[in-house]
Amino acid sequence: MQRFVEEKMANVAPVPCDFMLGDTVTVINGYGLEIQGKTILGFVREIDEFRPGAIIFLDWDCYWFSVAPEKLKLESRIRRSK
């Protein structure tokens, strides 16, 4: 997983996005079920032409499969000092 993070993930979204690295979110899966308590690990470095909206990586069993922001609901955000 470490190699994947280093090679494929960015700390900021490649397009404007309401989510940030470290946010805790609820994911709405393909069946419409809500999966709570997932953390945003990172963002795609390059937009995939076959899945252009899927830009966010999460800490779940398929961490390599990015999801679209529309599939997420913000649960909490860690305040970051400047």
PDB file of C-alpha atoms in Angstrom:
ATOM      1  CA  MET A   1       0.000   0.000   0.000  1.00  0.00           C
ATOM      2  CA  GLN A   2       2.839   2.435   0.801  1.00  0.00           C
ATOM      3  CA  ARG A   3       4.146   2.254  -2.762  1.00  0.00           C
ATOM      4  CA  PHE A   4       0.655   2.916  -4.136  1.00  0.00           C
ATOM      5  CA  VAL A   5       0.292   5.961  -1.882  1.00  0.00           C
ATOM      6  CA  GLU A   6       3.654   7.365  -2.965  1.00  0.00           C
ATOM      7  CA  GLU A   7       3.107   6.767  -6.687  1.00  0.00           C
ATOM      8  CA  LYS A   8      -0.617   7.338  -7.203  1.00  0.00           C
ATOM      9  CA  MET A   9      -1.959   9.670  -4.511  1.00  0.00           C
ATOM     10  CA  ALA A  10      -1.827  13.445  -4.215  1.00  0.00           C
ATOM     11  CA  ASN A  11      -2.550  15.518  -1.103  1.00  0.00           C
ATOM     12  CA  VAL A  12      -4.942  17.842  -2.935  1.00  0.00           C
ATOM     13  CA  ALA A  13      -7.681  17.196  -5.466  1.00  0.00           C
ATOM     14  CA  PRO A  14      -6.826  17.738  -9.153  1.00  0.00           C
ATOM     15  CA  VAL A  15     -10.068  19.713  -9.575  1.00  0.00           C
ATOM     16  CA  PRO A  16     -12.104  21.876  -7.170  1.00  0.00           C
ATOM     17  CA  CYS A  17     -13.528  19.663  -4.432  1.00  0.00           C
ATOM     18  CA  ASP A  18     -15.274  20.188  -1.076  1.00  0.00           C
ATOM     19  CA  PHE A  19     -13.257  17.413   0.586  1.00  0.00           C
ATOM     20  CA  MET A  20      -9.777  17.478   2.088  1.00  0.00           C
ATOM     21  CA  LEU A  21      -7.108  14.963   3.002  1.00  0.00           C
ATOM     22  CA  GLY A  22      -7.990  13.409   6.369  1.00  0.00           C
ATOM     23  CA  ASP A  23     -11.725  14.140   6.253  1.00  0.00           C
ATOM     24  CA  THR A  24     -13.951  11.425   7.708  1.00  0.00           C
ATOM     25  CA  VAL A  25     -16.794  10.600   5.349  1.00  0.00           C
ATOM     26  CA  THR A  26     -19.755   8.321   4.773  1.00  0.00           C
ATOM     27  CA  VAL A  27     -19.596   6.493   1.430  1.00  0.00           C
ATOM     28  CA  ILE A  28     -22.715   5.616  -0.528  1.00  0.00           C
ATOM     29  CA  ASN A  29     -21.849   2.400  -2.365  1.00  0.00           C
ATOM     30  CA  GLY A  30     -23.218   1.099  -5.659  1.00  0.00           C
ATOM     31  CA  TYR A  31     -26.202  -0.456  -3.878  1.00  0.00           C
ATOM     32  CA  GLY A  32     -27.127   2.790  -2.122  1.00  0.00           C
ATOM     33  CA  LEU A  33     -25.886   1.575   1.264  1.00  0.00           C
ATOM     34  CA  GLU A  34     -24.067   4.023   3.521  1.00  0.00           C
ATOM     35  CA  ILE A  35     -20.677   3.003   4.898  1.00  0.00           C
ATOM     36  CA  GLN A  36     -19.639   5.318   7.718  1.00  0.00           C
ATOM     37  CA  GLY A  37     -16.300   6.275   9.199  1.00  0.00           C
ATOM     38  CA  LYS A  38     -13.995   6.194   6.174  1.00  0.00           C
ATOM     39  CA  THR A  39     -11.029   8.568   5.971  1.00  0.00           C
ATOM     40  CA  ILE A  40      -9.810  10.288   2.827  1.00  0.00           C
ATOM     41  CA  LEU A  41      -6.283   9.007   2.159  1.00  0.00           C
ATOM     42  CA  GLY A  42      -5.621  11.130  -0.905  1.00  0.00           C
ATOM     43  CA  PHE A  43      -6.629  12.147  -4.389  1.00  0.00           C
ATOM     44  CA  VAL A  44      -5.782  10.943  -7.878  1.00  0.00           C
ATOM     45  CA  ARG A  45      -2.758  12.595  -9.460  1.00  0.00           C
ATOM     46  CA  GLU A  46      -4.245  12.284 -12.948  1.00  0.00           C
ATOM     47  CA  ILE A  47      -7.887  12.165 -14.046  1.00  0.00           C
ATOM     48  CA  ASP A  48      -8.876   8.752 -15.448  1.00  0.00           C
ATOM     49  CA  GLU A  49     -10.612   9.216 -18.807  1.00  0.00           C
ATOM     50  CA  PHE A  50     -12.893   6.227 -18.098  1.00  0.00           C
ATOM     51  CA  ARG A  51     -13.867   7.418 -14.584  1.00  0.00           C
ATOM     52  CA  PRO A  52     -13.218  11.174 -14.650  1.00  0.00           C
ATOM     53  CA  GLY A  53     -15.318  11.929 -11.575  1.00  0.00           C
ATOM     54  CA  ALA A  54     -13.642   9.339  -9.341  1.00  0.00           C
ATOM     55  CA  ILE A  55     -10.895  11.389  -7.711  1.00  0.00           C
ATOM     56  CA  ILE A  56     -10.848  10.390  -4.013  1.00  0.00           C
ATOM     57  CA  PHE A  57      -9.081   7.452  -2.345  1.00  0.00           C
ATOM     58  CA  LEU A  58     -10.428   6.102   0.966  1.00  0.00           C
ATOM     59  CA  ASP A  59      -9.151   3.864   3.780  1.00  0.00           C
ATOM     60  CA  TRP A  60     -11.204   0.795   2.973  1.00  0.00           C
ATOM     61  CA  ASP A  61     -10.593  -2.684   1.580  1.00  0.00           C
ATOM     62  CA  CYS A  62     -10.313  -1.375  -2.007  1.00  0.00           C
ATOM     63  CA  TYR A  63      -8.172   1.677  -1.245  1.00  0.00           C
ATOM     64  CA  TRP A  64      -6.857   1.674  -4.845  1.00  0.00           C
ATOM     65  CA  PHE A  65     -10.383   2.257  -6.276  1.00  0.00           C
ATOM     66  CA  SER A  66     -11.128   5.974  -6.292  1.00  0.00           C
ATOM     67  CA  VAL A  67     -14.643   7.299  -5.726  1.00  0.00           C
ATOM     68  CA  ALA A  68     -16.494  10.411  -6.862  1.00  0.00           C
ATOM     69  CA  PRO A  69     -17.188  13.237  -4.401  1.00  0.00           C
ATOM     70  CA  GLU A  70     -20.918  12.813  -5.109  1.00  0.00           C
ATOM     71  CA  LYS A  71     -20.726   9.421  -3.373  1.00  0.00           C
ATOM     72  CA  LEU A  72     -19.484  10.972  -0.114  1.00  0.00           C
ATOM     73  CA  LYS A  73     -20.999  12.840   2.828  1.00  0.00           C
ATOM     74  CA  LEU A  74     -18.737  14.712   5.233  1.00  0.00           C
ATOM     75  CA  GLU A  75     -18.828  13.402   8.812  1.00  0.00           C
ATOM     76  CA  SER A  76     -15.988  15.425  10.309  1.00  0.00           C
ATOM     77  CA  ARG A  77     -12.900  17.426   9.467  1.00  0.00           C
ATOM     78  CA  ILE A  78      -9.771  17.805  11.531  1.00  0.00           C
ATOM     79  CA  ARG A  79      -8.909  21.448  12.036  1.00  0.00           C
ATOM     80  CA  ARG A  80      -5.478  22.169  10.690  1.00  0.00           C
ATOM     81  CA  SER A  81      -3.309  24.967  12.039  1.00  0.00           C
ATOM     82  CA  LYS A  82      -1.721  27.311   9.509  1.00  0.00           C
TER      83      LYS A  82
END
